[in-house]
Short mmCIF file of C-alpha atoms in Angstrom, two decimals:
data_model
loop_
_atom_site.label_atom_id
_atom_site.label_comp_id
_atom_site.label_asym_id
_atom_site.label_seq_id
_atom_site.Cartn_x
_atom_site.Cartn_y
_atom_site.Cartn_z
CA UNK S 1 64.75 16.23 -86.58
CA UNK S 2 64.52 19.26 -84.30
CA UNK S 3 61.53 21.61 -82.70
CA UNK S 4 59.48 21.06 -79.13
CA UNK S 5 58.17 17.14 -80.30
CA UNK S 6 59.35 15.35 -83.66
CA UNK S 7 58.50 11.76 -84.36
CA UNK S 8 60.03 9.86 -87.51
CA UNK S 9 58.46 5.92 -88.62
CA UNK S 10 57.27 5.82 -85.60
CA UNK S 11 55.79 2.11 -84.96
CA UNK S 12 53.98 0.60 -81.97
CA UNK S 13 53.06 -3.05 -81.71
CA UNK S 14 51.12 -4.76 -78.32
CA UNK S 15 50.42 -8.72 -78.76
CA UNK S 16 52.13 -8.94 -82.39
CA UNK S 17 49.24 -6.32 -82.87
CA UNK S 18 50.03 -3.03 -84.71
CA UNK S 19 48.16 -0.18 -82.70
CA UNK S 20 50.40 2.85 -84.35
CA UNK S 21 52.47 2.37 -87.77
CA UNK S 22 54.57 4.83 -89.71
CA UNK S 23 53.56 8.31 -87.33
CA UNK S 24 55.95 10.99 -88.52
CA UNK S 25 55.55 15.17 -87.43
CA UNK S 26 57.09 18.11 -86.04
CA UNK S 27 55.34 20.53 -83.72
CA UNK S 28 57.24 23.38 -83.45
CA UNK S 29 57.52 25.95 -80.16
CA UNK S 30 54.50 27.56 -79.52
CA UNK S 31 52.07 25.43 -82.01
CA UNK S 32 49.11 24.80 -80.73
CA UNK S 33 47.46 20.72 -81.53
CA UNK S 34 44.75 18.85 -81.26
CA UNK S 35 45.22 15.27 -81.24
CA UNK S 36 41.45 13.65 -82.82
CA UNK S 37 40.32 10.18 -84.50
CA UNK S 38 37.49 7.96 -83.39
CA UNK S 39 37.92 5.60 -80.25
CA UNK S 40 41.26 2.36 -80.30
CA UNK S 41 42.96 5.08 -82.52
CA UNK S 42 46.16 5.01 -81.00
CA UNK S 43 45.44 8.67 -79.20
CA UNK S 44 46.70 7.79 -75.94
CA UNK S 45 49.17 5.34 -76.56
CA UNK S 46 50.90 7.97 -78.85
CA UNK S 47 50.71 10.52 -75.77
CA UNK S 48 52.08 7.89 -73.44
CA UNK S 49 55.19 7.26 -76.22
CA UNK S 50 56.18 11.14 -76.35
CA UNK S 51 56.42 10.65 -72.32
CA UNK S 52 58.76 8.25 -72.68
CA UNK S 53 55.78 5.49 -71.09
CA UNK S 54 56.06 2.82 -73.72
CA UNK S 55 58.89 2.22 -76.11
CA UNK S 56 58.03 2.46 -79.44
CA UNK S 57 58.80 -1.05 -81.15
CA UNK S 58 60.76 1.13 -84.11
CA UNK S 59 61.42 4.75 -85.30
CA UNK S 60 62.42 7.20 -83.17
CA UNK S 61 60.94 10.50 -80.69
CA UNK S 62 62.70 13.17 -79.60
CA UNK S 63 61.49 16.24 -76.95
CA UNK S 64 63.25 19.64 -77.53
CA UNK S 65 65.76 18.21 -79.52
CA UNK S 66 67.02 15.26 -77.35
CA UNK S 67 65.98 11.24 -77.99
CA UNK S 68 63.03 10.57 -74.62
CA UNK S 69 65.58 7.95 -73.63
CA UNK S 70 68.41 10.42 -72.98
CA UNK S 71 65.94 12.79 -72.19
CA UNK S 72 65.92 14.08 -68.01
CA UNK S 73 64.01 18.01 -68.51
CA UNK S 74 60.98 16.14 -67.57
CA UNK S 75 59.72 19.48 -65.21
CA UNK S 76 59.30 21.28 -68.38
CA UNK S 77 56.37 19.34 -68.94
CA UNK S 78 52.90 19.40 -67.59
CA UNK S 79 50.69 15.78 -68.68
CA UNK S 80 47.41 15.46 -67.49
CA UNK S 81 46.38 11.88 -68.18
CA UNK S 82 43.08 11.00 -69.27
CA UNK S 83 41.10 9.09 -66.49
CA UNK S 84 41.21 10.45 -62.54
CA UNK S 85 39.37 6.93 -61.61
CA UNK S 86 42.32 5.83 -59.93
CA UNK S 87 42.37 8.87 -57.57
CA UNK S 88 41.33 7.63 -54.22
CA UNK S 89 38.54 10.01 -52.30
CA UNK S 90 39.81 9.18 -49.12
CA UNK S 91 43.28 10.12 -49.71
CA UNK S 92 44.28 13.31 -47.35
CA UNK S 93 45.53 16.37 -49.05
CA UNK S 94 44.10 19.59 -49.92
CA UNK S 95 43.67 20.92 -53.22
CA UNK S 96 46.79 22.92 -52.59
CA UNK S 97 48.83 20.09 -51.38
CA UNK S 98 47.84 17.84 -54.38
CA UNK S 99 48.57 21.21 -56.64
CA UNK S 100 52.16 21.41 -55.00
CA UNK S 101 52.85 18.09 -56.23
CA UNK S 102 52.93 19.42 -59.62
CA UNK S 103 56.47 21.00 -58.49
CA UNK S 104 58.05 17.64 -56.78
CA UNK S 105 60.88 17.94 -59.51
CA UNK S 106 62.00 21.16 -58.82
CA UNK S 107 65.19 21.68 -56.31
CA UNK S 108 63.15 24.06 -54.69
CA UNK S 109 60.22 21.33 -53.66
CA UNK S 110 61.02 21.40 -49.68
CA UNK S 111 60.78 25.07 -49.82
CA UNK S 112 56.90 25.09 -51.76
CA UNK S 113 55.15 27.73 -49.33
CA UNK S 114 57.61 29.89 -49.83
CA UNK S 115 59.16 32.37 -52.67
CA UNK S 116 58.53 31.76 -56.25
CA UNK S 117 56.72 28.75 -55.50
CA UNK S 118 54.05 29.76 -53.38
CA UNK S 119 53.40 32.75 -56.31
CA UNK S 120 53.09 29.33 -58.44
CA UNK S 121 51.06 27.40 -56.41
CA UNK S 122 48.91 30.49 -55.96
CA UNK S 123 48.70 31.42 -59.70
CA UNK S 124 47.67 27.84 -60.61
CA UNK S 125 44.36 27.89 -58.69
CA UNK S 126 44.15 30.79 -59.90
CA UNK S 127 44.13 30.50 -63.39
CA UNK S 128 41.84 26.97 -62.59
CA UNK S 129 39.32 29.09 -59.91
CA UNK S 130 40.17 26.64 -57.43
CA UNK S 131 41.97 29.15 -54.51
CA UNK S 132 38.38 29.49 -53.06
CA UNK S 133 38.63 25.56 -52.33
CA UNK S 134 43.15 25.00 -51.54
CA UNK S 135 41.79 24.32 -47.87
CA UNK S 136 39.41 21.02 -48.85
CA UNK S 137 40.48 17.70 -49.37
CA UNK S 138 40.70 16.31 -52.51
CA UNK S 139 37.54 13.52 -51.82
CA UNK S 140 35.20 16.42 -50.66
CA UNK S 141 35.78 18.18 -54.59
CA UNK S 142 33.46 17.13 -57.48
CA UNK S 143 34.93 15.53 -60.24
CA UNK S 144 34.58 18.56 -62.38
CA UNK S 145 36.85 20.10 -59.27
CA UNK S 146 38.66 17.15 -59.11
CA UNK S 147 39.64 17.89 -62.58
CA UNK S 148 40.52 21.69 -62.25
CA UNK S 149 42.54 20.82 -59.56
CA UNK S 150 44.75 17.93 -61.38
CA UNK S 151 44.80 20.30 -64.07
CA UNK S 152 46.34 22.84 -62.12
CA UNK S 153 49.11 20.80 -60.44
CA UNK S 154 50.22 20.42 -64.59
CA UNK S 155 50.55 23.79 -65.46
CA UNK S 156 52.16 24.90 -61.85
CA UNK S 157 55.79 23.93 -62.87
CA UNK S 158 54.91 26.71 -65.94
CA UNK S 159 55.97 23.56 -68.13
CA UNK S 160 56.97 24.31 -72.19
CA UNK S 161 55.31 21.83 -73.36
CA UNK S 162 51.96 20.68 -71.44
CA UNK S 163 50.05 17.20 -72.65
CA UNK S 164 46.56 17.14 -72.00
CA UNK S 165 44.70 13.58 -72.57
CA UNK S 166 40.77 14.62 -72.99
CA UNK S 167 40.68 17.35 -70.13
CA UNK S 168 37.30 18.74 -70.69
CA UNK S 169 35.72 15.34 -69.86
CA UNK S 170 34.45 15.72 -66.30
CA UNK S 171 34.25 19.51 -67.19
CA UNK S 172 30.52 21.37 -67.09
CA UNK S 173 30.15 23.82 -70.26
CA UNK S 174 30.83 26.91 -68.74
CA UNK S 175 33.77 25.19 -66.96
CA UNK S 176 34.78 24.04 -70.60
CA UNK S 177 34.64 27.74 -72.15
CA UNK S 178 36.48 28.99 -69.28
CA UNK S 179 39.55 26.39 -69.67
CA UNK S 180 39.57 26.35 -73.36
CA UNK S 181 40.19 30.34 -73.15
CA UNK S 182 42.83 29.62 -70.21
CA UNK S 183 44.63 27.45 -72.73
CA UNK S 184 44.50 29.57 -75.42
CA UNK S 185 45.98 32.73 -72.92
CA UNK S 186 48.68 29.82 -72.23
CA UNK S 187 49.78 29.24 -75.97
CA UNK S 188 49.19 32.74 -77.21
CA UNK S 189 50.87 35.15 -74.16
CA UNK S 190 53.05 32.40 -72.82
CA UNK S 191 54.02 30.38 -75.57
CA UNK S 192 53.07 27.26 -74.28
CA UNK S 193 52.95 24.52 -76.81
CA UNK S 194 50.27 22.10 -76.00
CA UNK S 195 49.60 19.31 -77.56
CA UNK S 196 45.40 18.23 -76.60
CA UNK S 197 43.73 14.39 -77.32
CA UNK S 198 39.73 15.64 -77.59
CA UNK S 199 37.11 13.89 -79.25
CA UNK S 200 35.73 17.69 -79.42
CA UNK S 201 36.57 18.12 -82.84
CA UNK S 202 34.28 21.32 -83.34
CA UNK S 203 35.19 23.27 -79.97
CA UNK S 204 39.48 22.56 -80.94
CA UNK S 205 39.34 23.70 -84.10
CA UNK S 206 38.83 27.49 -82.84
CA UNK S 207 42.24 27.08 -80.51
CA UNK S 208 44.59 24.93 -82.35
CA UNK S 209 46.88 25.99 -84.47
CA UNK S 210 47.68 21.93 -86.05
CA UNK S 211 45.23 19.24 -86.46
CA UNK S 212 46.48 15.46 -85.73
CA UNK S 213 43.42 12.91 -87.03
CA UNK S 214 44.78 9.68 -85.91
CA UNK S 215 43.35 6.18 -87.09
CA UNK S 216 46.19 4.29 -85.91
CA UNK S 217 48.37 5.60 -89.03
CA UNK S 218 48.51 9.18 -89.49
CA UNK S 219 45.59 10.64 -91.37
CA UNK S 220 46.06 14.03 -91.55
CA UNK S 221 48.74 16.58 -90.11
CA UNK S 222 48.75 20.10 -90.47
CA UNK S 223 47.12 23.74 -90.07
CA UNK S 224 43.19 23.58 -90.01
CA UNK S 225 42.90 25.97 -93.89
CA UNK S 226 44.76 23.08 -95.09
CA UNK S 227 42.24 20.41 -93.74
CA UNK S 228 39.39 22.41 -94.62
CA UNK S 229 40.41 22.97 -98.41
CA UNK S 230 41.58 19.56 -98.48
CA UNK S 231 39.22 16.79 -100.83
CA UNK S 232 41.10 13.98 -99.38
CA UNK S 233 40.27 14.89 -95.82
CA UNK S 234 36.20 15.50 -97.09
CA UNK S 235 36.76 12.01 -98.73
CA UNK S 236 37.30 10.57 -95.41
CA UNK S 237 36.26 12.24 -92.61
CA UNK S 238 32.64 13.14 -94.59
CA UNK S 239 31.75 17.14 -95.89
CA UNK S 240 29.40 17.28 -92.81
CA UNK S 241 31.83 16.60 -90.32
CA UNK S 242 34.04 18.60 -91.74
CA UNK S 243 32.17 21.72 -92.53
CA UNK S 244 31.46 21.84 -88.48
CA UNK S 245 34.78 21.77 -87.82
CA UNK S 246 35.37 24.55 -90.82
CA UNK S 247 32.62 26.30 -89.83
CA UNK S 248 33.45 26.92 -86.11
CA UNK S 249 37.27 27.54 -86.96
CA UNK S 250 36.33 30.72 -89.65
CA UNK S 251 34.57 31.71 -85.97
CA UNK S 252 37.35 32.04 -84.18
#
């Protein structure tokens, strides 16, 4: 296997129940993958296996050509989990301090207030439009603001691979549009490889180069043009849903 992320014959069972079955795909550098599927389809489980947080029952996963069991360069990966509800509103940390935590795996962490780390923190906050609230406590912010802070934390280390699990849930329409534009810039101009779980299958079609539709097994994996011309996918998704996705995709 090769590429940024590669899985082969991946299976995952929990309490005897098959959660994922026979997942094989390869994601190359600079691609933008949208992972979609119904609730309970295994999307978050797949991401957690890719990140080494869960061990597959069988099969293999490689990151940058290395099996996850041996992979050590975790600073090259930015991750934003799905839920921010576990964030303690009384945690006595400012926006800037939360963002700087994304540099914790770097050797220069002790110098996070100076040099290139300082620039990285400033750039990440500017990207997510949170510079003006850098000194506010995280518990003082709205849910949407907190989400932008956590996205900045995922971006601050300049990751080669960015993995996002439903990142736009707490964002308003304007914030969501700006966020997608930021992702598009990172992907096109900085060649950041992106994996994003989303229910917004229509919008993801405007930005992602590949679609992975998951329903405990890999239903579809490929480019949007292939999705839009696939009779098999029309039968699976329904003509109406496929038309919505493809119409938006064609207007990129």
